[in-house]
GROMACS .gro file of C-alpha atoms in nm:
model
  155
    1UNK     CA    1  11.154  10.696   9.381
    2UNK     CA    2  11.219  10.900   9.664
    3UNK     CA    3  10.850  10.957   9.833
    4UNK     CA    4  10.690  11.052  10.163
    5UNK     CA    5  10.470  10.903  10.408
    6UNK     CA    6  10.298  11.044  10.715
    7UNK     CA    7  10.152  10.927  10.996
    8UNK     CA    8  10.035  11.024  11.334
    9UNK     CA    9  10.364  11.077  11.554
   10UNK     CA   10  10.250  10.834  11.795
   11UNK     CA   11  10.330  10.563  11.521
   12UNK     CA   12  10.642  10.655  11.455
   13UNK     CA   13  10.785  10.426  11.739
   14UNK     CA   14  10.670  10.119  11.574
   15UNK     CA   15  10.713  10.229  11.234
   16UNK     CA   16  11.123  10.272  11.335
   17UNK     CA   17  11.122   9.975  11.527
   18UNK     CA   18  10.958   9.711  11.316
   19UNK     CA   19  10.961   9.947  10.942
   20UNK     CA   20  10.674  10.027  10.730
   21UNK     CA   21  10.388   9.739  10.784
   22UNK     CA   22  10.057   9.667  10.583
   23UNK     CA   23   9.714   9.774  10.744
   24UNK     CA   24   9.932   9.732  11.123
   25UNK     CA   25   9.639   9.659  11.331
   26UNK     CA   26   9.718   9.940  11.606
   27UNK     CA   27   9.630  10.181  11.353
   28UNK     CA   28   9.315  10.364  11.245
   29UNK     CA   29   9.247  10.264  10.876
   30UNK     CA   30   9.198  10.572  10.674
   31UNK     CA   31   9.011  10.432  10.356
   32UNK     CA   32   9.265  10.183  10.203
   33UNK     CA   33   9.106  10.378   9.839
   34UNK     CA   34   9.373  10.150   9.675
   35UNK     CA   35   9.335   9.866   9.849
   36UNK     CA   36   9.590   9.707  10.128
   37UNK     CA   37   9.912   9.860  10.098
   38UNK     CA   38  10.142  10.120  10.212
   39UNK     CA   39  10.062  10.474  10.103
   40UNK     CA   40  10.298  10.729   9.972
   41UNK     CA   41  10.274  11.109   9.773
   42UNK     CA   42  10.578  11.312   9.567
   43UNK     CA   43  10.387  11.620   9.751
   44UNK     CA   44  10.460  11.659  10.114
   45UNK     CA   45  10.137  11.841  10.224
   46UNK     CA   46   9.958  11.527  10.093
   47UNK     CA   47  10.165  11.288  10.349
   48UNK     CA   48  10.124  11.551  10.594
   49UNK     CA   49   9.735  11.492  10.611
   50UNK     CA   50   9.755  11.158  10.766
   51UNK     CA   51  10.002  11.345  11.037
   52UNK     CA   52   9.707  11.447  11.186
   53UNK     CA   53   9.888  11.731  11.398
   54UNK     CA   54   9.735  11.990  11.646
   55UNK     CA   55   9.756  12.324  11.541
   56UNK     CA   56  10.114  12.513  11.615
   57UNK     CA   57  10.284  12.128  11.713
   58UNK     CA   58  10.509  11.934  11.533
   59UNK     CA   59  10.457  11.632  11.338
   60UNK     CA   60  10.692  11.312  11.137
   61UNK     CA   61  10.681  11.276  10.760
   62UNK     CA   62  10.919  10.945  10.645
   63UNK     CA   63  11.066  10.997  10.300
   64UNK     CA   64  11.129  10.633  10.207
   65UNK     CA   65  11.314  10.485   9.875
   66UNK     CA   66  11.045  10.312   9.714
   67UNK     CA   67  11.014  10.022   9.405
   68UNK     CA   68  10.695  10.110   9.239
   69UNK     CA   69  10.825   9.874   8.948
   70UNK     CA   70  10.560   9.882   8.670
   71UNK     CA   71  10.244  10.053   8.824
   72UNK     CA   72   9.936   9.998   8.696
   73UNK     CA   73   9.774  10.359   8.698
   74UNK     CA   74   9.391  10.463   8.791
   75UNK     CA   75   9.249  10.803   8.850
   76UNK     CA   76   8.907  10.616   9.059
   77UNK     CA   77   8.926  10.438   9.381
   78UNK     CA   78   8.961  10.064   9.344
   79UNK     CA   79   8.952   9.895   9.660
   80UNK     CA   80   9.093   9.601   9.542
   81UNK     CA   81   9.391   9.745   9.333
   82UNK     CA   82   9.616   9.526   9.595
   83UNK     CA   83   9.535   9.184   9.320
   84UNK     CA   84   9.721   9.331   9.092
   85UNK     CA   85   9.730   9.308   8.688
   86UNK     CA   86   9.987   9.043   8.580
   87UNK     CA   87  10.336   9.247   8.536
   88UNK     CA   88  10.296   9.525   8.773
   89UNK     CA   89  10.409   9.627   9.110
   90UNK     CA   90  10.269   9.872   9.273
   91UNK     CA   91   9.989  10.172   9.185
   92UNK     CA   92   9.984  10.533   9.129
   93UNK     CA   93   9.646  10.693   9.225
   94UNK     CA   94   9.703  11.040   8.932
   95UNK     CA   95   9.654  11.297   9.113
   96UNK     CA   96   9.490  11.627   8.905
   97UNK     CA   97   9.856  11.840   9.033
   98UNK     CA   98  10.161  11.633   9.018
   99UNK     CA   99  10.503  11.724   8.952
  100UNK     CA  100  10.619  11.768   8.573
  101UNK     CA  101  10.770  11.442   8.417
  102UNK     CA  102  11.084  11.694   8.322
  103UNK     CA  103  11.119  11.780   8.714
  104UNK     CA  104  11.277  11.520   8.851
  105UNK     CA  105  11.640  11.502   8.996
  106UNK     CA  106  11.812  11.114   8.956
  107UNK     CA  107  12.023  11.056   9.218
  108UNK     CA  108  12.417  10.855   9.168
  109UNK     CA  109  12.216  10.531   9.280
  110UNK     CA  110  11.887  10.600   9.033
  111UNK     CA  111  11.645  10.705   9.275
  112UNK     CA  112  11.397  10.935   9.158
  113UNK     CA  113  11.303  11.283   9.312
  114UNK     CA  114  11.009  11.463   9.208
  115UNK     CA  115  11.067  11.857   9.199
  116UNK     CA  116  10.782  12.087   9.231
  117UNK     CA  117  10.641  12.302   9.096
  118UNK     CA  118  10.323  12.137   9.024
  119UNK     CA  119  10.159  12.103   8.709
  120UNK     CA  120   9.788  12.193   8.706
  121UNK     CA  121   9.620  11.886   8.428
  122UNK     CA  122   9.247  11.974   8.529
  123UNK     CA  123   9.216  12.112   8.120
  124UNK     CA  124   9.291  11.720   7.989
  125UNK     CA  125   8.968  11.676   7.976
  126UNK     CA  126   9.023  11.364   8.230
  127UNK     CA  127   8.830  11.341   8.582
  128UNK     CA  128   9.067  11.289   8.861
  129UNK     CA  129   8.921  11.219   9.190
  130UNK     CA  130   9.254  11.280   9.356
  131UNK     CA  131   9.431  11.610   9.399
  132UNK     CA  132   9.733  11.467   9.432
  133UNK     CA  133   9.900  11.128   9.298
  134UNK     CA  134   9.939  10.851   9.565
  135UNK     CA  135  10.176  10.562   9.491
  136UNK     CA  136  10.039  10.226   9.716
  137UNK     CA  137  10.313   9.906   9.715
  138UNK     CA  138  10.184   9.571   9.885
  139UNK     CA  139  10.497   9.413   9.962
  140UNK     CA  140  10.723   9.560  10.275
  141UNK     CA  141  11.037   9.482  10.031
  142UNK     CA  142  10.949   9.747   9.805
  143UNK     CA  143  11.008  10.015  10.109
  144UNK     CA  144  11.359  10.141  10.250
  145UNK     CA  145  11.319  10.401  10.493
  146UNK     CA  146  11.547  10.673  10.495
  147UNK     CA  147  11.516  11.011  10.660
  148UNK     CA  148  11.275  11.128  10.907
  149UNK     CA  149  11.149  11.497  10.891
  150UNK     CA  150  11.032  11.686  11.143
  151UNK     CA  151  10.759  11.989  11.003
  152UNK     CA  152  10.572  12.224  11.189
  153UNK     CA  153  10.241  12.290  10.969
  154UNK     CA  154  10.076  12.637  11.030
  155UNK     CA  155   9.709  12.603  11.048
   0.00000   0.00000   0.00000
């Protein structure tokens, strides 16, 4: 699936130069609500939080391919989701707005895009402690990098 990641700009030398790493020491930890891994959203906005940008500047959002595999789903934080059940791969954090199962574009290779708009499931009945879905994988093979946005968010 095609998905986005953010971080500060100032990371974005060592993300290019050595990829996508797991809990990289140079960087301030921001939770790690799923445990270990390397955090991605089908929302933009979402990734753009970690950007951290001043207000009027511009910041780096990565859209990376990315394996999620089986994931083993969980709408509560679980710090430890990185030991994962036996026969999946990554997790998805369900989000209460996430794009419609029906709005996604498959690409000639059969990567996944999710489309917007979002779908509002707060009338499920379920508690989600996310707005948003995050996808976490814990292996670096799961990740291919592959464009590099530049946004401007107005604040």
């Amino acid at each position: 699936m095609l998905l986005w990641h953010g971080s500060r700009t100032s990371n974005f030398y060592n993300i290019l130069s050595q990829g996508l790493r797991i809990a990289p020491p140079e960087v301030p930890s921001t939770g790690f609500m799923f445990g270990k891994g390397i955090y991605f959203a089908d929302v933009a906005s979402k990734s753009g939080n970690y950007c951290y940008p001043a207000k009027g500047k511009c910041a780096l959002l990565m859209l990376s391919e990315v394996a999620l595999g089986t994931p083993q789903i969980l709408r509560d934080a679980n710090y430890s989701a990185d030991k994962l059940e036996q026969g999946k791969n990554s997790t998805l954090g369900l989000g209460k707005f996430r794009p419609s199962e029906g709005n996604f574009m498959t690409m000639k290779d059969k990567v996944r895009i999710p489309l917007g708009p979002l779908e509002d499931h707060s009338g499920d009945g379920t508690q989600y402690s996310l707005l948003y879905n995050e996808y976490v994988v814990y292996d670096v093979a799961q990740v291919k990098s592959r464009y590099l946005v530049e946004v401007k968010f107005d604040m």
